[in-house]
Short mmCIF file of C-alpha atoms and ligand atoms in Angstrom, two decimals:
data_model
loop_
_atom_site.label_atom_id
_atom_site.label_comp_id
_atom_site.label_asym_id
_atom_site.label_seq_id
_atom_site.Cartn_x
_atom_site.Cartn_y
_atom_site.Cartn_z
CA MET A 20 -0.23 -0.25 -0.03
CA THR A 21 1.08 3.63 -0.50
CA PHE A 22 0.97 5.74 2.63
CA GLU A 23 -1.01 9.01 2.18
CA PRO A 24 1.49 12.25 3.01
CA HIS A 25 -0.42 14.65 4.93
CA THR A 26 2.07 17.53 3.42
CA ARG A 27 0.73 19.75 0.69
CA ASP A 28 3.54 21.89 -1.23
CA GLY A 29 3.06 25.52 -0.20
CA ASP A 30 1.86 24.71 3.51
CA VAL A 31 2.74 27.21 6.02
CA ILE A 32 2.80 27.66 9.44
CA VAL A 33 1.92 30.78 11.30
CA ALA A 34 3.03 31.50 14.48
CA ALA A 35 2.09 34.94 16.79
CA LYS A 36 3.60 35.87 19.94
CA SER A 37 2.59 33.71 22.65
CA GLY A 38 2.46 32.93 26.36
CA PRO A 39 2.60 32.06 29.37
CA LEU A 40 1.86 28.50 27.91
CA SER A 41 -0.08 26.19 30.30
CA GLY A 42 -1.57 22.78 30.31
CA GLU A 43 -0.32 19.38 29.10
CA VAL A 44 0.99 18.00 25.86
CA VAL A 45 1.66 14.22 25.63
CA VAL A 46 4.76 13.28 23.69
CA PRO A 47 4.64 10.63 20.93
CA GLY A 48 7.24 7.92 20.12
CA ALA A 49 10.74 8.53 18.63
CA LYS A 50 11.14 8.54 15.14
CA ASN A 51 14.87 7.75 15.80
CA SER A 52 13.50 4.55 17.01
CA VAL A 53 10.50 3.85 15.18
CA LEU A 54 12.39 3.69 11.65
CA LYS A 55 14.95 1.02 13.02
CA LEU A 56 12.35 -1.07 14.87
CA MET A 57 10.65 -1.26 11.23
CA ALA A 58 13.77 -2.35 9.85
CA ALA A 59 14.04 -5.17 12.56
CA THR A 60 10.86 -6.70 11.41
CA LEU A 61 12.77 -7.79 8.19
CA LEU A 62 15.02 -10.13 10.39
CA ALA A 63 11.99 -13.20 10.97
CA ASP A 64 8.79 -14.12 9.85
CA GLY A 65 5.49 -13.37 11.39
CA GLN A 66 3.18 -10.60 12.82
CA TYR A 67 4.56 -7.74 14.45
CA VAL A 68 2.77 -4.65 16.01
CA LEU A 69 4.29 -1.65 16.88
CA THR A 70 2.69 0.75 19.19
CA ASN A 71 3.15 4.45 20.01
CA VAL A 72 3.59 4.95 16.52
CA PRO A 73 4.23 8.85 15.83
CA VAL A 74 2.19 10.01 12.50
CA ILE A 75 4.86 11.55 10.69
CA GLU A 76 6.12 11.72 6.96
CA ASP A 77 9.45 9.51 7.73
CA VAL A 78 6.87 6.39 9.01
CA ALA A 79 5.08 6.85 5.62
CA ILE A 80 8.31 6.59 3.47
CA MET A 81 9.83 3.74 5.63
CA ALA A 82 6.53 1.73 5.17
CA ASP A 83 6.37 2.31 1.31
CA LEU A 84 10.11 1.20 1.22
CA LEU A 85 9.59 -1.77 3.44
CA THR A 86 6.25 -2.43 1.57
CA ALA A 87 8.32 -2.38 -1.73
CA VAL A 88 10.33 -4.93 -0.71
CA GLY A 89 8.04 -7.13 0.34
CA LEU A 90 6.48 -6.47 4.16
CA GLN A 91 2.76 -5.95 4.37
CA ILE A 92 1.84 -3.18 6.38
CA GLU A 93 -1.34 -2.01 7.87
CA VAL A 94 -1.56 1.14 10.13
CA GLN A 95 -4.47 1.36 12.88
CA PRO A 96 -5.30 4.12 14.91
CA ALA A 97 -4.45 4.70 18.20
CA ARG A 98 -6.56 2.83 21.03
CA VAL A 99 -8.44 4.56 23.22
CA GLY A 100 -5.91 6.10 26.16
CA GLU A 101 -2.90 5.50 23.70
CA VAL A 102 -1.07 8.26 22.13
CA GLY A 103 0.39 6.95 18.63
CA GLN A 104 -1.09 4.87 16.08
CA HIS A 105 -0.21 1.20 15.69
CA LEU A 106 1.86 -0.70 12.78
CA VAL A 107 1.18 -3.93 12.13
CA ILE A 108 3.85 -5.35 10.01
CA ARG A 109 3.67 -8.82 8.23
CA ASN A 110 6.47 -10.56 7.06
CA THR A 111 5.71 -13.96 5.23
CA GLY A 112 9.61 -14.27 4.33
CA ALA A 113 8.91 -13.26 0.49
CA ILE A 114 11.28 -10.26 0.51
CA THR A 115 13.34 -9.29 -2.66
CA PRO A 116 16.30 -7.12 -1.16
CA VAL A 117 16.24 -4.46 -3.84
CA ALA A 118 15.07 -0.93 -2.24
CA PRO A 119 13.46 1.38 -5.06
CA PHE A 120 16.11 4.44 -5.38
CA GLU A 121 13.61 7.14 -5.16
CA LEU A 122 11.93 6.08 -1.39
CA ALA A 123 15.61 5.03 -0.26
CA ASP A 124 17.08 8.52 -0.97
CA ARG A 125 14.07 10.48 0.61
CA ILE A 126 15.32 9.41 4.33
CA ARG A 127 18.62 8.31 6.10
CA ALA A 128 17.01 5.50 8.17
CA SER A 129 16.93 3.83 4.85
CA VAL A 130 20.18 2.54 5.33
CA ASN A 131 19.21 0.60 8.11
CA LEU A 132 17.77 -2.09 5.77
CA VAL A 133 21.59 -2.90 4.85
CA GLY A 134 22.00 -4.72 8.13
CA PRO A 135 19.12 -7.01 8.38
CA LEU A 136 18.64 -7.47 4.63
CA LEU A 137 22.46 -8.85 4.26
CA GLY A 138 21.96 -10.77 7.53
CA ARG A 139 19.16 -12.50 6.24
CA PHE A 140 19.37 -12.70 2.25
CA GLY A 141 23.09 -12.30 1.76
CA HIS A 142 22.24 -9.38 -0.69
CA ILE A 143 21.20 -5.83 -0.88
CA ASP A 144 20.79 -3.06 -3.50
CA ILE A 145 19.87 0.41 -2.48
CA ALA A 146 20.36 4.17 -2.92
CA LEU A 147 22.81 6.06 -0.94
CA PRO A 148 20.68 7.44 2.17
CA GLY A 149 19.00 10.86 2.00
CA GLY A 150 17.72 12.75 5.05
CA ASP A 151 18.67 16.25 6.31
CA ASP A 152 21.40 17.91 4.80
CA PHE A 153 24.12 18.94 7.38
CA GLY A 154 26.87 18.49 5.21
CA GLY A 155 28.63 15.20 4.59
CA ARG A 156 27.18 12.09 6.37
CA PRO A 157 29.31 9.09 5.11
CA ILE A 158 28.46 5.54 6.07
CA ASP A 159 31.85 4.05 6.03
CA MET A 160 31.85 2.81 9.32
CA HIS A 161 28.67 1.25 8.23
CA LEU A 162 30.10 -0.58 5.37
CA ARG A 163 33.82 -1.29 6.88
CA GLY A 164 31.91 -2.94 9.93
CA LEU A 165 29.88 -5.23 7.43
CA GLU A 166 33.14 -5.77 5.64
CA ALA A 167 34.63 -7.34 8.63
CA MET A 168 31.72 -9.88 9.02
CA GLY A 169 32.51 -10.82 5.28
CA ALA A 170 30.51 -8.55 2.95
CA GLN A 171 31.30 -6.92 -0.39
CA PHE A 172 30.29 -3.74 -1.70
CA ASP A 173 30.41 -1.89 -4.65
CA ILE A 174 29.69 1.71 -4.20
CA THR A 175 28.73 4.04 -7.19
CA SER A 176 27.75 7.80 -6.63
CA GLU A 177 24.21 6.62 -6.63
CA GLY A 178 23.80 3.52 -4.47
CA ILE A 179 25.31 0.45 -2.96
CA VAL A 180 25.24 -3.15 -3.76
CA GLY A 181 26.36 -5.70 -1.25
CA HIS A 182 26.58 -9.49 -0.89
CA CYS A 183 28.18 -12.11 0.86
CA ALA A 184 28.03 -15.69 1.40
CA GLU A 185 27.59 -15.83 5.16
CA LEU A 186 27.76 -13.13 7.49
CA ARG A 187 30.04 -14.17 10.38
CA GLY A 188 31.02 -12.82 13.69
CA ALA A 189 33.61 -10.38 14.14
CA GLU A 190 35.31 -7.72 16.55
CA ILE A 191 34.30 -4.42 15.43
CA GLU A 192 35.64 -0.85 16.99
CA PHE A 193 34.16 2.33 15.78
CA ASP A 194 36.14 5.31 15.57
CA PHE A 195 32.99 7.63 17.00
CA PRO A 196 29.45 6.01 18.34
CA SER A 197 27.64 6.41 15.14
CA VAL A 198 23.98 5.83 15.98
CA GLY A 199 23.10 4.18 12.43
CA ALA A 200 26.17 2.13 11.99
CA THR A 201 25.70 0.60 15.99
CA GLU A 202 22.17 -0.25 14.74
CA ASN A 203 23.29 -1.81 11.42
CA ILE A 204 26.04 -3.70 12.36
CA LEU A 205 23.74 -5.22 15.22
CA MET A 206 20.80 -5.82 12.96
CA ALA A 207 23.43 -7.89 10.77
CA ALA A 208 24.93 -9.49 13.80
CA VAL A 209 22.07 -10.95 15.46
CA VAL A 210 22.05 -13.37 12.48
CA ALA A 211 25.57 -13.63 11.64
CA ASN A 212 27.32 -17.07 12.44
CA GLY A 213 28.84 -16.60 15.66
CA GLU A 214 29.83 -13.97 17.89
CA THR A 215 30.36 -9.96 17.15
CA THR A 216 31.70 -7.59 19.89
CA ILE A 217 30.96 -4.00 18.91
CA ARG A 218 33.31 -1.69 20.69
CA ASN A 219 32.60 2.36 21.07
CA ALA A 220 28.86 1.52 20.09
CA ALA A 221 26.21 3.95 20.33
CA ARG A 222 24.38 4.13 23.44
CA GLU A 223 21.14 6.43 22.82
CA PRO A 224 17.85 5.37 24.12
CA GLU A 225 16.75 4.65 20.70
CA ILE A 226 19.43 1.84 20.52
CA VAL A 227 18.31 0.29 23.75
CA ASP A 228 14.94 0.17 22.60
CA LEU A 229 16.13 -1.39 19.08
CA CYS A 230 17.99 -4.04 21.52
CA THR A 231 14.85 -4.66 23.86
CA MET A 232 13.01 -5.30 20.53
CA LEU A 233 15.51 -7.72 19.10
CA ARG A 234 15.64 -9.29 22.54
CA ALA A 235 12.24 -10.28 22.71
CA MET A 236 12.34 -11.72 19.31
CA GLY A 237 15.19 -14.28 20.57
CA CYS A 238 18.00 -12.39 19.41
CA ARG A 239 21.20 -12.75 21.85
CA ILE A 240 22.85 -9.36 22.72
CA GLN A 241 24.66 -8.18 26.16
CA GLY A 242 25.85 -4.98 27.32
CA ILE A 243 22.39 -3.26 26.32
CA GLY A 244 22.99 0.37 26.59
CA THR A 245 26.62 0.15 26.96
CA ALA A 246 29.36 1.21 24.75
CA ILE A 247 30.40 -2.54 24.22
CA LEU A 248 27.66 -4.60 22.68
CA VAL A 249 28.33 -8.45 22.31
CA ILE A 250 26.13 -10.43 20.16
CA THR A 251 25.70 -13.90 19.93
CA GLY A 252 24.02 -14.80 16.03
CA VAL A 253 21.30 -17.31 15.77
CA ALA A 254 19.62 -19.02 12.85
CA ALA A 255 16.41 -16.41 11.73
CA ALA A 256 14.08 -19.06 11.53
CA SER A 257 14.64 -19.36 15.38
CA LEU A 258 13.33 -15.91 16.07
CA GLN A 259 9.69 -14.76 16.25
CA ALA A 260 7.57 -11.65 15.41
CA VAL A 261 6.91 -9.35 18.40
CA THR A 262 4.57 -6.48 19.64
CA HIS A 263 6.55 -3.63 21.09
CA GLU A 264 6.04 -0.16 22.04
CA VAL A 265 8.18 2.60 20.88
CA VAL A 266 9.90 4.41 23.38
CA THR A 267 9.21 8.37 23.74
CA ASP A 268 10.59 11.04 21.54
CA ARG A 269 13.25 12.84 23.68
CA VAL A 270 13.36 15.46 20.95
CA GLN A 271 9.69 16.32 20.96
CA ALA A 272 9.85 16.37 24.48
CA ALA A 273 12.53 18.85 24.31
CA THR A 274 10.98 21.13 21.82
CA TYR A 275 8.01 21.85 24.11
CA ILE A 276 10.05 22.14 27.24
CA ALA A 277 12.00 24.76 24.95
CA ALA A 278 8.42 26.56 24.36
CA VAL A 279 7.33 27.16 27.45
CA GLY A 280 11.35 28.32 28.49
CA MET A 281 11.04 31.01 25.43
CA CYS A 282 7.04 32.25 25.74
CA GLY A 283 7.18 31.84 29.43
CA GLY A 284 4.68 29.55 31.94
CA SER A 285 4.53 26.01 33.27
CA ILE A 286 3.73 22.90 31.22
CA ARG A 287 3.31 19.14 31.83
CA VAL A 288 4.93 17.07 29.23
CA GLN A 289 3.39 13.96 29.87
CA ARG A 290 5.38 10.36 28.83
CA ALA A 291 8.87 12.83 28.59
CA ASN A 292 11.32 10.55 30.15
CA ALA A 293 13.61 12.58 32.62
CA SER A 294 16.39 10.13 32.35
CA HIS A 295 16.96 9.72 28.74
CA MET A 296 17.06 13.75 28.70
CA GLY A 297 19.61 14.35 32.00
CA MET A 298 22.43 16.48 30.26
CA MET A 299 19.98 18.50 28.33
CA LEU A 300 17.50 19.09 31.72
CA THR A 301 21.07 20.04 33.41
CA ARG A 302 21.35 22.68 30.91
CA PHE A 303 18.20 23.98 31.01
CA THR A 304 17.97 24.15 34.67
CA ASP A 305 21.43 26.03 34.24
CA MET A 306 19.45 28.85 32.22
CA GLY A 307 16.80 28.83 34.90
CA MET A 308 14.16 26.55 34.52
CA ARG A 309 12.67 24.38 36.84
CA PHE A 310 11.90 20.43 36.40
CA ASP A 311 9.07 18.33 38.47
CA ILE A 312 9.88 14.79 37.22
CA ASP A 313 7.96 11.89 37.87
CA ASP A 314 7.51 8.17 36.38
CA ASP A 315 4.85 9.59 33.74
CA GLY A 316 6.43 12.83 32.79
CA ILE A 317 7.79 16.33 33.41
CA THR A 318 6.22 19.63 34.39
CA ALA A 319 8.73 22.27 32.87
CA THR A 320 8.60 25.84 34.54
CA ALA A 321 10.25 28.92 32.77
CA PRO A 322 11.87 31.57 34.71
CA GLU A 323 11.37 35.03 34.23
CA GLN A 324 14.54 35.75 32.21
CA LEU A 325 16.55 32.89 30.69
CA THR A 326 20.25 32.89 31.56
CA ALA A 327 23.19 32.23 29.09
CA VAL A 328 25.02 29.22 29.10
CA ASN A 329 27.82 27.20 26.94
CA VAL A 330 26.42 23.88 25.59
CA SER A 331 28.52 21.32 23.60
CA THR A 332 26.97 18.53 21.60
CA LEU A 333 28.01 14.95 21.84
CA PRO A 334 26.96 11.66 21.50
CA TYR A 335 24.58 9.97 24.33
CA PRO A 336 24.56 10.68 27.31
CA GLY A 337 26.00 14.06 25.90
CA VAL A 338 23.61 16.82 25.03
CA ALA A 339 22.20 15.60 21.50
CA THR A 340 23.02 17.29 18.23
CA ASP A 341 19.23 17.53 17.64
CA TYR A 342 18.57 19.62 20.91
CA LYS A 343 21.04 22.45 19.52
CA PRO A 344 18.83 24.42 17.10
CA LEU A 345 16.44 24.83 20.08
CA VAL A 346 19.51 26.05 22.53
CA VAL A 347 20.51 28.56 20.08
CA ALA A 348 16.83 29.95 19.80
CA MET A 349 16.91 30.19 23.77
CA LEU A 350 19.99 31.64 23.94
CA SER A 351 18.84 34.43 21.82
CA LEU A 352 16.01 35.51 24.42
CA ALA A 353 18.69 34.64 27.16
CA SER A 354 20.80 37.41 29.23
CA GLY A 355 24.47 37.25 28.25
CA VAL A 356 26.62 35.42 25.93
CA GLY A 357 26.56 31.69 24.99
CA ILE A 358 28.45 29.53 23.02
CA VAL A 359 27.07 26.44 21.09
CA THR A 360 29.59 23.86 20.09
CA GLU A 361 28.83 21.44 17.49
CA ASN A 362 30.95 18.29 17.53
CA LEU A 363 28.89 15.99 15.40
CA TYR A 364 28.05 17.65 12.02
CA PRO A 365 29.87 20.90 11.00
CA GLY A 366 27.34 21.53 8.77
CA ARG A 367 24.49 21.65 11.03
CA PHE A 368 23.99 25.71 11.36
CA ARG A 369 22.14 26.42 8.38
CA TYR A 370 19.09 27.91 10.36
CA VAL A 371 20.94 30.55 11.65
CA GLU A 372 20.41 32.90 9.10
CA GLU A 373 16.91 32.16 9.33
CA LEU A 374 17.07 32.91 13.11
CA ARG A 375 18.61 36.16 12.45
CA LYS A 376 15.42 37.25 10.53
CA LEU A 377 13.78 36.97 13.67
CA GLY A 378 16.30 39.46 15.48
CA ALA A 379 18.86 36.92 16.77
CA ASP A 380 22.54 37.90 17.54
CA ILE A 381 24.53 35.00 16.22
CA THR A 382 27.81 34.68 14.87
CA ILE A 383 29.42 31.20 13.79
CA ASP A 384 33.42 30.55 13.99
CA GLY A 385 34.02 27.13 12.89
CA HIS A 386 31.91 24.34 14.69
CA HIS A 387 30.91 27.33 17.56
CA ALA A 388 28.06 29.40 17.43
CA VAL A 389 28.05 32.61 19.77
CA VAL A 390 24.69 33.52 20.70
CA ARG A 391 24.38 37.37 22.24
CA GLY A 392 21.00 37.59 24.28
CA VAL A 393 18.97 40.15 22.76
CA GLY A 394 16.03 39.93 25.06
CA HIS A 395 13.20 40.04 22.16
CA LEU A 396 12.70 38.49 18.85
CA HIS A 397 10.22 39.98 16.10
CA GLY A 398 8.45 38.11 13.52
CA ALA A 399 9.43 37.62 9.95
CA SER A 400 8.96 34.85 6.93
CA VAL A 401 11.60 32.41 7.41
CA ILE A 402 12.35 28.65 5.59
CA ALA A 403 12.65 25.26 7.56
CA PRO A 404 16.10 24.03 6.43
CA ASP A 405 15.75 20.29 8.21
CA ILE A 406 13.32 18.88 11.04
CA ARG A 407 14.48 20.07 14.31
CA ALA A 408 15.75 23.66 12.98
CA GLY A 409 11.93 23.98 11.55
CA ALA A 410 10.25 23.46 14.75
CA THR A 411 12.74 25.67 16.17
CA LEU A 412 11.59 28.66 14.07
CA VAL A 413 8.15 27.58 14.81
CA VAL A 414 8.83 27.67 18.76
CA ALA A 415 10.90 30.93 18.34
CA GLY A 416 8.36 32.68 16.63
CA LEU A 417 5.70 31.93 19.07
CA ALA A 418 8.32 33.87 21.15
CA ALA A 419 8.44 36.67 18.94
CA SER A 420 6.31 39.78 18.62
CA GLY A 421 4.03 40.17 15.37
CA ILE A 422 3.75 37.23 13.08
CA THR A 423 6.04 34.73 12.06
CA GLU A 424 5.43 32.37 8.84
CA VAL A 425 7.49 29.44 8.59
CA SER A 426 7.60 27.44 5.11
CA ASP A 427 8.97 24.10 3.79
CA VAL A 428 6.63 22.93 5.94
CA PHE A 429 7.51 19.15 4.80
CA HIS A 430 10.59 19.04 6.79
CA ILE A 431 8.71 19.33 10.15
CA ASP A 432 6.21 16.89 8.93
CA ARG A 433 8.89 14.43 8.70
CA GLY A 434 9.73 14.22 12.45
CA TYR A 435 7.09 16.05 14.05
CA ASP A 436 3.60 14.37 15.03
CA ASP A 437 1.14 17.58 15.02
CA LEU A 438 3.31 20.13 16.12
CA VAL A 439 0.58 22.66 15.55
CA GLY A 440 -1.89 21.22 17.42
CA ARG A 441 0.06 20.39 20.40
CA LEU A 442 1.58 23.87 20.68
CA ALA A 443 -2.28 24.97 20.17
CA GLY A 444 -3.16 23.19 23.24
CA LEU A 445 -0.86 24.53 25.28
CA GLY A 446 -2.51 28.02 24.50
CA ALA A 447 -0.13 29.22 21.76
CA SER A 448 -1.29 31.18 18.64
CA ILE A 449 -0.63 28.92 15.66
CA SER A 450 -2.29 27.68 12.67
CA ARG A 451 -1.10 25.80 9.88
CA ILE A 452 -2.19 27.37 6.13
CA SER A 453 -2.73 24.38 3.57
CA GLY A 454 -1.29 25.04 0.44
CA SER A 455 -2.09 23.35 -3.12
CA PRO A 456 -2.38 19.80 -3.05
CA SER A 457 1.23 18.18 -4.32
N1 EPU B 5 29.58 9.30 10.62
C1 EPU B 5 30.54 8.81 9.81
N2 EPU B 5 30.75 7.78 9.46
C2 EPU B 5 29.83 6.53 9.09
C3 EPU B 5 28.42 7.10 10.14
C4 EPU B 5 28.40 8.41 11.18
O1 EPU B 5 31.66 9.67 9.49
O2 EPU B 5 30.08 5.40 9.03
C5 EPU B 5 29.59 10.72 11.44
C6 EPU B 5 28.77 11.41 10.67
O3 EPU B 5 29.07 12.01 9.74
C7 EPU B 5 28.31 12.36 11.93
C8 EPU B 5 28.55 11.32 13.16
O4 EPU B 5 29.41 10.58 12.90
O5 EPU B 5 29.20 13.15 12.13
C9 EPU B 5 27.30 10.89 13.64
O6 EPU B 5 26.55 10.22 12.99
P1 EPU B 5 25.28 8.82 13.58
O7 EPU B 5 25.98 7.72 12.38
O8 EPU B 5 25.83 8.95 14.71
O9 EPU B 5 24.31 9.86 12.86
P2 EPU B 5 22.86 8.91 12.13
O10 EPU B 5 22.79 7.36 12.24
O11 EPU B 5 23.02 9.22 10.58
C10 EPU B 5 21.28 9.80 13.80
C11 EPU B 5 19.92 10.46 13.58
C12 EPU B 5 20.01 12.04 13.62
C13 EPU B 5 20.82 12.26 14.70
C14 EPU B 5 22.03 11.53 14.60
C15 EPU B 5 22.94 11.91 15.66
C16 EPU B 5 18.36 8.89 12.38
C17 EPU B 5 17.67 8.05 11.38
N3 EPU B 5 19.07 9.94 12.38
O12 EPU B 5 21.87 9.87 12.31
O13 EPU B 5 18.89 12.39 13.93
O14 EPU B 5 21.29 13.81 14.59
O15 EPU B 5 21.86 10.04 15.04
O16 EPU B 5 22.55 11.57 17.01
O17 EPU B 5 18.42 8.17 13.44
C18 EPU B 5 17.17 14.29 13.19
O18 EPU B 5 16.52 13.36 13.92
O19 EPU B 5 16.67 15.22 13.18
C19 EPU B 5 18.52 13.47 12.69
C20 EPU B 5 18.98 14.13 12.14
#
């Protein structure tokens, strides 16, 4: 089936000065988890049910991609009392490990088909992954790890063709704890012959979520949540399909926290998992925010005035690069000067030009952004350059005087489930104007 996009060309989000915010927002499941969980269903036959699935474009694209290789996918609405939709995924074993280029090239997570398809079928033919443009986003660590397990690749400027007679366990040490490479090696290793050790593995909560589902399927993984994963391969035929709830999206949770930080007020961020956001919450606290944390979520209260801090992005448990545009926007309204250092994607500063249109004072020096608090932003027409920066511009627009119009909303739709409705539910003055049907 083809999943209906809900983005129309020319859609615009219109934000007006808002605040103080109040009320409750319920945070849905994480994009960067569900896309990998969907890929994992390639590993074993049977019927899977993923719950707490966010209604976002990247899920629709991944569903189309997996349908094209042979899975059967049905979307079911959330049950009473639940947040996200259900995905019912049926794997009959009739898989063709050739992914249509035009779909694979639209999302970064398409690269996560490489590990499971090679592991189970010994072949993969797929486009180089797309996704947000932060400058170069190589996949050398994915390929080197799989080569160490016995795979061979032909890479062209467009795509990857990989094959192997058999994948065997290997000792793999990453130069850097790459999220995608960890996931790919993991999903190949669970069905490889023998034991694989991944050193300097990424430890993000979304990787723990993937490991938890794989383990429920019968995969043998030790060291979950640590930098050393030890995986003992088992026969794919011994694995079983499962029902799994997607972990809460920590970046969407942080987006609502940043919104209240910038607009003032106090909100309940239901289902936010504070233990997955530790360093970020510490930095927000340093900026003057207050948090009451319990098992079901976080109550976030803004100070009268935010205070500038310095923030560096790092792999988990550090402050994630995906939070960074939000932090830069908050610092624009803080008292003092804050320096934000990007350690993952040197090119991830494209939104700065757009924030400047709102009156922000930001200077880029290499991989540092020097942000001088200006105390006041004003509305403007801006363009969303990617998912997180797009959401940041919407939130900054709520804190700006006058009207802010954010275009290229399709970026936001790739990763945010009803951002406009959720912000409106907190009392924000926000609406979406539909463009023409695409
Ligand atoms: N890298 C390499 N070689 C590789 C793999 C990565 O040099 O083979 C470099 C990258 O260029 C980057 C760094 O390592 O400089 C981190 O990349 P990583 O592989 O960890 O990121 P990813 O798997 O491509 C995921 C998320 C991103 C998020 C990053 C970092 C998905 C689909 N994407 O990307 O999310 O920023 O981890 O946490 O899971 C977003 O959601 O908006 C988003 C961009």
